[in-house]
Coordinates of C-alpha atoms and ligand atoms in Angstrom, one line a residue:
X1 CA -15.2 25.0 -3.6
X2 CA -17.5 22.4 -1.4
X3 CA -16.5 21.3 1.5
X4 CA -19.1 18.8 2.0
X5 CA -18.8 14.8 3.4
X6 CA -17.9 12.5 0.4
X7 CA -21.0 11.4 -0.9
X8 CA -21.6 7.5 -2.2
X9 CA -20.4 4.4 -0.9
X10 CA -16.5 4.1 -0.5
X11 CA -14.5 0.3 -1.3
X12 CA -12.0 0.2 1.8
X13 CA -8.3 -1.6 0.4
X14 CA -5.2 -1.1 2.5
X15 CA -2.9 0.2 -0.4
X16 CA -5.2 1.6 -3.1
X17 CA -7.1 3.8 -0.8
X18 CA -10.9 4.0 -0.7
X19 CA -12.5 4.1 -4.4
X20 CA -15.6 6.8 -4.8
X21 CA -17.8 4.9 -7.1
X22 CA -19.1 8.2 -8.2
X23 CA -17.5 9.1 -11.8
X24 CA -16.8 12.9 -11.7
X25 CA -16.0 14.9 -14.8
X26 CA -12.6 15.5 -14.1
X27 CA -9.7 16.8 -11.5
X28 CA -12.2 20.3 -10.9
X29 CA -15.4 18.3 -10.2
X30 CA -13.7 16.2 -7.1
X31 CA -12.8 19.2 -5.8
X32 CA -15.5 21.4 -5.9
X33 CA -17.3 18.0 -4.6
X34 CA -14.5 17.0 -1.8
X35 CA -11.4 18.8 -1.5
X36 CA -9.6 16.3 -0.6
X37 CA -7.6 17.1 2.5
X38 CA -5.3 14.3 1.2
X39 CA -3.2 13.5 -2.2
X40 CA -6.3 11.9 -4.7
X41 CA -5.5 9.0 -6.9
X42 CA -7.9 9.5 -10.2
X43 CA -8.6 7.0 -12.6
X44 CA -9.3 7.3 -16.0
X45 CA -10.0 3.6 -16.8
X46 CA -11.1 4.5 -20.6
X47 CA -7.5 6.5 -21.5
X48 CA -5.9 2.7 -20.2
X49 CA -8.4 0.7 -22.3
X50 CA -7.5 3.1 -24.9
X51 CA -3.9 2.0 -24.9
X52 CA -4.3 -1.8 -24.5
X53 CA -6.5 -2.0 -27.5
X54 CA -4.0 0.3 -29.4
X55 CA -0.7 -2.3 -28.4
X56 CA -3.5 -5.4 -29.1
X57 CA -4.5 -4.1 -32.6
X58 CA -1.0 -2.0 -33.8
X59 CA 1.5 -4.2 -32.3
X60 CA 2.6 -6.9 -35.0
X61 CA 3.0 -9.6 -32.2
X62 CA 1.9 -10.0 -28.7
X63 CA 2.0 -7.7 -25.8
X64 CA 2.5 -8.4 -22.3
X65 CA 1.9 -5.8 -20.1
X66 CA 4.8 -5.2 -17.3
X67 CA 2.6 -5.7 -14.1
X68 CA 5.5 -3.6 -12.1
X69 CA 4.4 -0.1 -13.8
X70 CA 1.4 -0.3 -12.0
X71 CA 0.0 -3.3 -10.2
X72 CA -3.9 -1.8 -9.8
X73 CA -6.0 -4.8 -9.5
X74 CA -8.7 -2.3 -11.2
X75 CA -6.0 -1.4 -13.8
X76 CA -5.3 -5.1 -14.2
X77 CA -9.3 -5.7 -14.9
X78 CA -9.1 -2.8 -17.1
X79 CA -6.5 -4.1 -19.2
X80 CA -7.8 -7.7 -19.5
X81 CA -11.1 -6.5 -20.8
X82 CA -9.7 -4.5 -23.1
X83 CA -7.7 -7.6 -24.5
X84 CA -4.2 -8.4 -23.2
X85 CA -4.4 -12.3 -22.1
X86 CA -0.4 -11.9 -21.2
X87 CA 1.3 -10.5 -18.0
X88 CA 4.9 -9.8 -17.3
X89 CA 5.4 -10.4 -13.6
X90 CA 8.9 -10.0 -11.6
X91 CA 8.1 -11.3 -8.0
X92 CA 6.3 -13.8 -7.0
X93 CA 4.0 -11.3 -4.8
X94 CA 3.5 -9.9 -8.3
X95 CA 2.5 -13.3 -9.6
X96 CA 0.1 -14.2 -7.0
X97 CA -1.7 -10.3 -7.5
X98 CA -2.3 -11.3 -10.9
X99 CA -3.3 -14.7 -10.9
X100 CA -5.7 -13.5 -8.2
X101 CA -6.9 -11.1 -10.2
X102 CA -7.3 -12.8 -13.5
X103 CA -7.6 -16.4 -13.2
X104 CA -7.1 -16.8 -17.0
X105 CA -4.6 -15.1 -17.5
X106 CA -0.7 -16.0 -19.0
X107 CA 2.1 -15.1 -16.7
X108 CA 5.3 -14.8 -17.8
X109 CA 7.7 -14.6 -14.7
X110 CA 10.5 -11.9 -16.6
X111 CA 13.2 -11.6 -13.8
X112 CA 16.7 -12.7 -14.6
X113 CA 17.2 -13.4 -11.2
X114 CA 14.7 -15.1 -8.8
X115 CA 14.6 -17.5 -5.7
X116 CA 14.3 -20.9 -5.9
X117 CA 10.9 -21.4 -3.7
X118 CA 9.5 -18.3 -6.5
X119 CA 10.1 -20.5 -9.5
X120 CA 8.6 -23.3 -8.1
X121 CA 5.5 -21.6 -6.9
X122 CA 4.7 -20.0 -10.2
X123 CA 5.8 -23.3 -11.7
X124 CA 3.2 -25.4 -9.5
X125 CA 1.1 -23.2 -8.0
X126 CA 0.3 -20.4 -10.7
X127 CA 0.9 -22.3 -13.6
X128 CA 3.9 -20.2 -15.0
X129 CA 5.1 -21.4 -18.1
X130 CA 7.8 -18.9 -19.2
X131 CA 10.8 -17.5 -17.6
X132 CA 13.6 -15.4 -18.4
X133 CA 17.6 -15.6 -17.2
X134 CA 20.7 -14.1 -18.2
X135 CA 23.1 -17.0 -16.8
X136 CA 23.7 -20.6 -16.4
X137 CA 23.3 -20.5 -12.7
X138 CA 20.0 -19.3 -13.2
X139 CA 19.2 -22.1 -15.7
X140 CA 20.0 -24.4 -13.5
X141 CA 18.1 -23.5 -10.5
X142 CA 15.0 -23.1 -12.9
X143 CA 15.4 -26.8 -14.1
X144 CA 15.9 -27.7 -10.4
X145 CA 13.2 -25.9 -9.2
X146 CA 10.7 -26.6 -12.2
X147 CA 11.4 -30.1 -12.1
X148 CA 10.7 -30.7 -8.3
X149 CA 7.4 -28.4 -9.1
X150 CA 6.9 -31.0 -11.8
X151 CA 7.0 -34.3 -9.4
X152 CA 10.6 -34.6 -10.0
X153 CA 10.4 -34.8 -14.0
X154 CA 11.9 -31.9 -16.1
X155 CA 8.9 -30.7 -17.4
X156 CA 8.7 -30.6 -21.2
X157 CA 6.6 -27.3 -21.5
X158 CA 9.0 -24.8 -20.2
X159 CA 9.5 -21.1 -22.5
X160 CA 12.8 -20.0 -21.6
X161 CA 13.7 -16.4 -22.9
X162 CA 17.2 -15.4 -22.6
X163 CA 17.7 -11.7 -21.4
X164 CA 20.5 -10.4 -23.9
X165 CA 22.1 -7.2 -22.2
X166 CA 21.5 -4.2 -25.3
X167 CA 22.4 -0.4 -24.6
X168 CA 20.2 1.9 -23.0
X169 CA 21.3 5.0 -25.2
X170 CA 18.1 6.9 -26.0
X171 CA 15.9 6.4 -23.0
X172 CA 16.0 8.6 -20.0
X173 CA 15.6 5.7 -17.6
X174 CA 18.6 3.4 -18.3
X175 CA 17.9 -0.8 -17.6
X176 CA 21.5 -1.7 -19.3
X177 CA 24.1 -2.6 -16.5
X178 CA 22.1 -4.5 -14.3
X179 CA 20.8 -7.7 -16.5
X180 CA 21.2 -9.2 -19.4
X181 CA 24.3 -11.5 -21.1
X182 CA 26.4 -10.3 -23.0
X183 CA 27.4 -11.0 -26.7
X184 CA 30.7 -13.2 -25.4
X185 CA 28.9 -15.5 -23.6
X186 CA 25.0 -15.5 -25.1
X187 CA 26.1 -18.5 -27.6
X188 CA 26.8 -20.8 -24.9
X189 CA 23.6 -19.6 -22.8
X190 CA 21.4 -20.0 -25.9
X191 CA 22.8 -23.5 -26.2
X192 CA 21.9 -24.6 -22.7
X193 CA 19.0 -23.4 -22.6
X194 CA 17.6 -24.4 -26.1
X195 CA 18.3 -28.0 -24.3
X196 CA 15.9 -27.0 -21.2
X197 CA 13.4 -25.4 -23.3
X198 CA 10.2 -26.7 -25.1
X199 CA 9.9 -23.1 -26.6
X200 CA 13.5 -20.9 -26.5
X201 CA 13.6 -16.5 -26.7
X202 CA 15.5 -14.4 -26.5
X203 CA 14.3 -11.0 -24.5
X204 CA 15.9 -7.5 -23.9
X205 CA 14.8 -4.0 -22.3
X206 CA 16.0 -0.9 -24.3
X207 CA 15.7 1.6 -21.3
X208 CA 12.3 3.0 -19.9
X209 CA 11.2 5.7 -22.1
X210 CA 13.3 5.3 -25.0
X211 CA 13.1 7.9 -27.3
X212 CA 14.2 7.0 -30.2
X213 CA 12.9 3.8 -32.4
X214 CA 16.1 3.2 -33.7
X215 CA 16.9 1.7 -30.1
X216 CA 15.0 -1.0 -31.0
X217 CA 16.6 -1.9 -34.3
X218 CA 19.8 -1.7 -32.7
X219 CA 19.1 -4.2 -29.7
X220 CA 17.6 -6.7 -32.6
X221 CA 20.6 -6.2 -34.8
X222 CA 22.7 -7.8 -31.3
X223 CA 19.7 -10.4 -31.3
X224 CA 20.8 -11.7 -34.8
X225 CA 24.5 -11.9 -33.8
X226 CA 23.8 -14.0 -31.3
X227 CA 20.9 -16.2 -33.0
X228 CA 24.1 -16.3 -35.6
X229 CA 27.1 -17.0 -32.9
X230 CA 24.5 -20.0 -31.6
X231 CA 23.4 -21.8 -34.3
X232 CA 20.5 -22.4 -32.1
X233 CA 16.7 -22.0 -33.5
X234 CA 14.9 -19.6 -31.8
X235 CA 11.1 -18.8 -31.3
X236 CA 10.2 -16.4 -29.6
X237 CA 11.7 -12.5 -30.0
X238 CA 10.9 -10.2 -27.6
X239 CA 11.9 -6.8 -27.5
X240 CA 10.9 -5.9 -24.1
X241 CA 9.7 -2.1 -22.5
X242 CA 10.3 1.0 -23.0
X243 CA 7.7 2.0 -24.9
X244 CA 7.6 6.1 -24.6
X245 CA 4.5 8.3 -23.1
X246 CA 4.4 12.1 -23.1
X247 CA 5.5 14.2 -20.6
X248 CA 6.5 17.9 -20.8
X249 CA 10.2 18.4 -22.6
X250 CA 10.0 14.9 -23.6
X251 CA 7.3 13.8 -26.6
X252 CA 8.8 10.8 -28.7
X253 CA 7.9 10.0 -32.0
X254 CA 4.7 7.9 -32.4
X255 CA 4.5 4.7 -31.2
X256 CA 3.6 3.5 -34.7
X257 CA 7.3 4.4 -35.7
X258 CA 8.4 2.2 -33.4
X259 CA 6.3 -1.0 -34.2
X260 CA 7.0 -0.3 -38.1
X261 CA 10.9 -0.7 -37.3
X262 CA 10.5 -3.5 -35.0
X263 CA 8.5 -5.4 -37.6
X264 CA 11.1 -5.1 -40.1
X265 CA 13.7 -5.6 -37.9
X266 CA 12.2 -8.9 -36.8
X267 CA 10.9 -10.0 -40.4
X268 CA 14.5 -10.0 -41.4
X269 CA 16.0 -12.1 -38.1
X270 CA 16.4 -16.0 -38.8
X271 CA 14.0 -17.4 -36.6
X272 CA 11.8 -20.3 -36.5
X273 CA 9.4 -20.4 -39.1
X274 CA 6.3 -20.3 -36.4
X275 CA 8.1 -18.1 -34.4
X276 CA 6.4 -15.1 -32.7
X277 CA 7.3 -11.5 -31.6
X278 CA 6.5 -10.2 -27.9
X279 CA 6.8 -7.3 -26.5
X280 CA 6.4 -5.9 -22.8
X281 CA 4.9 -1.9 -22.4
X282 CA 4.5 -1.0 -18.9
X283 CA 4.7 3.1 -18.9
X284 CA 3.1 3.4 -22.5
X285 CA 0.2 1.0 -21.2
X286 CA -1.1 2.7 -17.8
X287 CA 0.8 6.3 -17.8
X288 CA -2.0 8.2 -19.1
X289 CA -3.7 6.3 -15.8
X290 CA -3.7 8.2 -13.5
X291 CA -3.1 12.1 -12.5
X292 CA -3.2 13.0 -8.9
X293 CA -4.4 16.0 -7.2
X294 CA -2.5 17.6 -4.6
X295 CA -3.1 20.8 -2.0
X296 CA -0.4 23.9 -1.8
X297 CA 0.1 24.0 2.0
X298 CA 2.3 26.7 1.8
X299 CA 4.7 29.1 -0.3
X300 CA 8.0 30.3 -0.3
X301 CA 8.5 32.4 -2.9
X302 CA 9.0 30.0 -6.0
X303 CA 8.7 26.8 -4.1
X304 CA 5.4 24.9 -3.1
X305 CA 5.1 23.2 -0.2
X306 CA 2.9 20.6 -1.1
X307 CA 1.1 17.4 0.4
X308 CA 2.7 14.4 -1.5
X309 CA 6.0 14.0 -2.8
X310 CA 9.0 11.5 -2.9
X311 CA 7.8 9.4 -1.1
X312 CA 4.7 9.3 -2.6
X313 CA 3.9 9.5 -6.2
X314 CA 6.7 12.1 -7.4
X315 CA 9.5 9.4 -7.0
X316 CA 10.7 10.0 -10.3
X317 CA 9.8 14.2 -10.2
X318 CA 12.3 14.0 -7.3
X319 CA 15.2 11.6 -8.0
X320 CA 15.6 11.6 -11.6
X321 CA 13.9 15.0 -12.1
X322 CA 11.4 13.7 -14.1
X323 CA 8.9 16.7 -15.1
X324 CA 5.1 15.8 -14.7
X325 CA 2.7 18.0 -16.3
X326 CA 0.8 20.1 -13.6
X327 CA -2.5 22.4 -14.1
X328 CA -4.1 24.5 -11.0
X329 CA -7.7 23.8 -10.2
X330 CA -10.1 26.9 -9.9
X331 CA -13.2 27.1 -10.7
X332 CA -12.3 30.8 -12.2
X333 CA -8.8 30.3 -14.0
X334 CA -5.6 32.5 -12.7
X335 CA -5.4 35.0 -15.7
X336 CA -1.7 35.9 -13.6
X337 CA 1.2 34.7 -16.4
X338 CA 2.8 31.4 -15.5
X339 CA 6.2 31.0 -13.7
X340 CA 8.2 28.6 -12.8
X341 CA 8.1 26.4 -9.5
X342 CA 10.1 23.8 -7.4
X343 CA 7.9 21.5 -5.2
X344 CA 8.5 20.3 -1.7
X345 CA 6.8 17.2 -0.7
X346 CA 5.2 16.5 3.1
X347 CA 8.1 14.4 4.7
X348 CA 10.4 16.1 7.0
X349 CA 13.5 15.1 4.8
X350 CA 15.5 17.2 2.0
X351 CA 15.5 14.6 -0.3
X352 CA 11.6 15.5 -0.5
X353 CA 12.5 17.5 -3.1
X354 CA 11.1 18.2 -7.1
X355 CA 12.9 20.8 -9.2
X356 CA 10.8 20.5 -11.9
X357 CA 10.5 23.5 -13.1
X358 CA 6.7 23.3 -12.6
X359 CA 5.0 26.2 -14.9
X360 CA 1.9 27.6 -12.7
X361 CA -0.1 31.1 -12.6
X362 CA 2.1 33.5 -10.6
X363 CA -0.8 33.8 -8.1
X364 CA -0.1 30.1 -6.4
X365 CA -1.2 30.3 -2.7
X366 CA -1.7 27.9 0.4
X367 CA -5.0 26.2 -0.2
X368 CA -4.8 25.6 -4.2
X369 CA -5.2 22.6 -5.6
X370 CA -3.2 21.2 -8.5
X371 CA -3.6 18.6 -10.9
X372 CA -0.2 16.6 -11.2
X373 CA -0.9 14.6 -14.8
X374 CA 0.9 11.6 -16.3
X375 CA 1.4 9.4 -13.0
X376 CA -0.2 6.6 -13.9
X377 CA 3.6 4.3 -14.5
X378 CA 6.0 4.4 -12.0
X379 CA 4.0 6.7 -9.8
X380 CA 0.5 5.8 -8.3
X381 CA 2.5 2.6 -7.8
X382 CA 5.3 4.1 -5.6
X383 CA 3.4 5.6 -3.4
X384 CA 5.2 4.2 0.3
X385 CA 3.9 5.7 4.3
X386 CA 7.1 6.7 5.1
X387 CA 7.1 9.8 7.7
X388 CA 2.9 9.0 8.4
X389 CA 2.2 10.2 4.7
X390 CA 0.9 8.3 2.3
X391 CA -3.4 7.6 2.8
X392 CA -5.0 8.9 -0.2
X393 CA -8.8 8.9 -1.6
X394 CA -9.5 7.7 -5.1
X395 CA -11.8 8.9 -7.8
X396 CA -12.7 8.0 -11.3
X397 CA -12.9 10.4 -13.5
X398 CA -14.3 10.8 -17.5
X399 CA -11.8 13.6 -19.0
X400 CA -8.8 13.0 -21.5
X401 CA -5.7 12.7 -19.3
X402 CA -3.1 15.9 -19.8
X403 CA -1.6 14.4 -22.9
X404 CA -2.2 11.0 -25.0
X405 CA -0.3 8.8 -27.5
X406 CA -3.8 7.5 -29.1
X407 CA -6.0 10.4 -29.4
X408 CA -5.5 9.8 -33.7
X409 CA -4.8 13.8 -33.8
X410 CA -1.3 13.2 -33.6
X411 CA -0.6 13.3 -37.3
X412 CA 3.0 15.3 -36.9
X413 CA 4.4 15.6 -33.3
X414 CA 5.8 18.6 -33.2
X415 CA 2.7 20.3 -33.9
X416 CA 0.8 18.6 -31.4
X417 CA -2.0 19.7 -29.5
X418 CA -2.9 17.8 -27.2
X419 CA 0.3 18.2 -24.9
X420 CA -0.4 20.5 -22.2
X421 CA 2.8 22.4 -20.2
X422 CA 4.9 21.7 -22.9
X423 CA 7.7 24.0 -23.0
Ligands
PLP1 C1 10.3 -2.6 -16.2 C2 10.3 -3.6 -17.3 C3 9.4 -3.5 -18.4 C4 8.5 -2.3 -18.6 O1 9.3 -1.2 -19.0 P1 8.6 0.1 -19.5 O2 9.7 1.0 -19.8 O3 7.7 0.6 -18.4 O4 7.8 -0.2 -20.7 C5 9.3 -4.6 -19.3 N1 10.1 -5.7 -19.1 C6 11.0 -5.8 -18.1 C7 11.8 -7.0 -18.0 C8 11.1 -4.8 -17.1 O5 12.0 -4.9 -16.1

């Protein structure tokens, strides 16, 4: 293990860390080359490529990738180039990243609830087009707002998708009590809006990591209820997130399950006869991502004391006990059996905590290094500097992330293997 200076020129960003433009082989290579005294982001730009083209080609509509899973400007760049012309943005700092980044690209500003001066930014500013609600106060401040943006004229090109509030049984993250409208009062919210709208949805969010397809079918059988209760014509069905990735104790069916029974689903609803069908993947599009490699600063018995955590990119490891694949990195491989560990993260605070359990060779000291895989949603992007923490380096790297949902060699998933820590 090296412990020479980085080599190559380093990009300096305040929140993404400095980028080695040196592509290493994988997790092993950076550390023989740098052993990084501090948590290391790695990219694997191809595995998220890999995934846009799969959602562009396999989806039977239009994808637009959920910019809060992980706002990379790199990742951004990586999934425009690989084909997906539509982003689903929820702030306006989110909206001004992306139209920074990608100049050409759709926005769609997907938050039920935003401020005033937001909508009218996009609106003017941005060139925001479509936006979601779940009540008629919202409505209403989005005609107010879009029609000041518009020189005091409602404007006549406004996509308004309604956010329809569907259960969140089947995925471990829930999304169902804090948006959407319910059945009882979607008729009357359909109504409105179809006379605000050029172009009128209807949206919903199944849950993050929904493991089961049927989810889908479900939420859509509540769309046609309501297309039903309305009378309204609608033209634009979008069925939202949630769209699984793998991750030790948790491998969902294949995503081409899902998209089969959406497409049926939504070939039966009674839509417009142009209408289209959108969805929104954030974890299934960048989770593969990134990994991260951490150090083992010290033991105690079972638990690792190690140098990110909560408050870092194990947000969800620690409060929804979310198990990450993990792999140690020597250059001659433990041949001690694997046992189960709990991680401690570098704050000074309790809640720094991961259960896990994280299976590792029994022979785990201060001064390892180990891979954490799988962090590319909903954990480079989490990453805060509470308690002084927080700096990391970045690296690209070239090697197949710890497991994949579009390797091809997934013909049955229980016999998988391409998972790796799966218990
Ligand atoms: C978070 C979110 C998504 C992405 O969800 P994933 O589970 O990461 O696919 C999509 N749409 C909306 C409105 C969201 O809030």
């Amino acid at each position: 293990m090296g412990t020479s200076k980085p080599q190559g020129s380093f990009v300096h960003c305040s929140v993404w860390g400095s980028l080695e433009l040196h592509i290493h082989h994988d997790a092993l290579a950076v550390v023989g080359a740098h052993a990084p005294d501090q948590p290391a982001i790695l990219n694997r730009p191809h595995a998220a490529a890999r995934a846009a083209r799969f959602f562009v080609e396999k989806f039977p509509g239009k994808s637009l990738y959920a910019v809060k899973a992980n706002p990379s400007p790199d990742l951004l760049r990586v999934l425009w180039d690989a084909g997906v012309t539509h982003y689903d943005v929820a702030s306006i700092g989110e909206t001004r990243l992306v139209r920074a980044t990608l100049p050409a690209a759709v926005l769609c500003f997907m938050h039920p609830v935003k401020t005033a001066s937001a909508i009218e930014e996009a609106y003017r500013d941005h060139g925001v087009r479509v936006f979601s609600l779940d009540s008629l106060e919202e409505l209403e401040k989005i005609r107010l707002a879009t029609t000041a943006a518009n020189g005091g004229v409602l404007p006549e090109d406004l996509t308004l998708c309604v956010r329809l509030r569907v259960s969140s049984e089947g995925s471990e993250l829930s999304l169902a009590s804090k948006f959407g409208v319910d059945l009882t009062g979607a008729a009357e919210l359909l109504q409105a809006s179809r006379q605000v709208a050029d172009a009128l949805g209807i949206c919903f969010h199944v849950g993050s990591q929904s493991m089961s397809p049927h989810a889908y079918v479900q939420a859509l059988e509540r769309v046609r209820a309501a297309i039903v209760d309305a009378s309204v014509t609608v033209d634009i069905i979008d069925v939202g997130g949630g769209f699984p990735s793998i991750y030790p104790g948790m491998e969902p069916p294949a995503l081409e399950d899902y998209f089969g029974l959406i497409d049926r689903t939504y070939e039966s609803l009674p839509v417009s006869y142009s209408a289209e069908l959108w969805c929104e993947p954030g974890r299934a599009l960048c989770a593969e991502y990134n990994s991260i490699i951490v150090r083992v600063e010290k033991r105690r018995g079972s638990e690792l004391f190690i140098n990110d955590g909560a408050y870092g990119a194990l947000f969800d490891a620690a409060h929804v006990g979310w198990r990450f694949p993990v792999k140690l990195l020597r250059a001659n491989a433990s041949e001690q059996p694997m046992e189960p560990f709990s991680f401690w993260g570098p704050t000074c605070d309790d809640m720094d905590h991961m259960e896990g359990p994280f299976e590792l060779p029994a022979d785990i000291k201060p001064g390892d290094f180990i891979e954490i895989g799988m962090l590319g949603a909903y954990g480079a992007a989490m990453k805060t500097v509470f308690n002084g923490f927080g700096a990391n380096d970045v690296f690209e790297v070239s090697d197949e992330p710890m497991s994949s949902q579009y390797r091809g060699d997934r013909r049955d998933e229980r016999v998988s293997n391409n998972v790796v820590s799966l218990r």
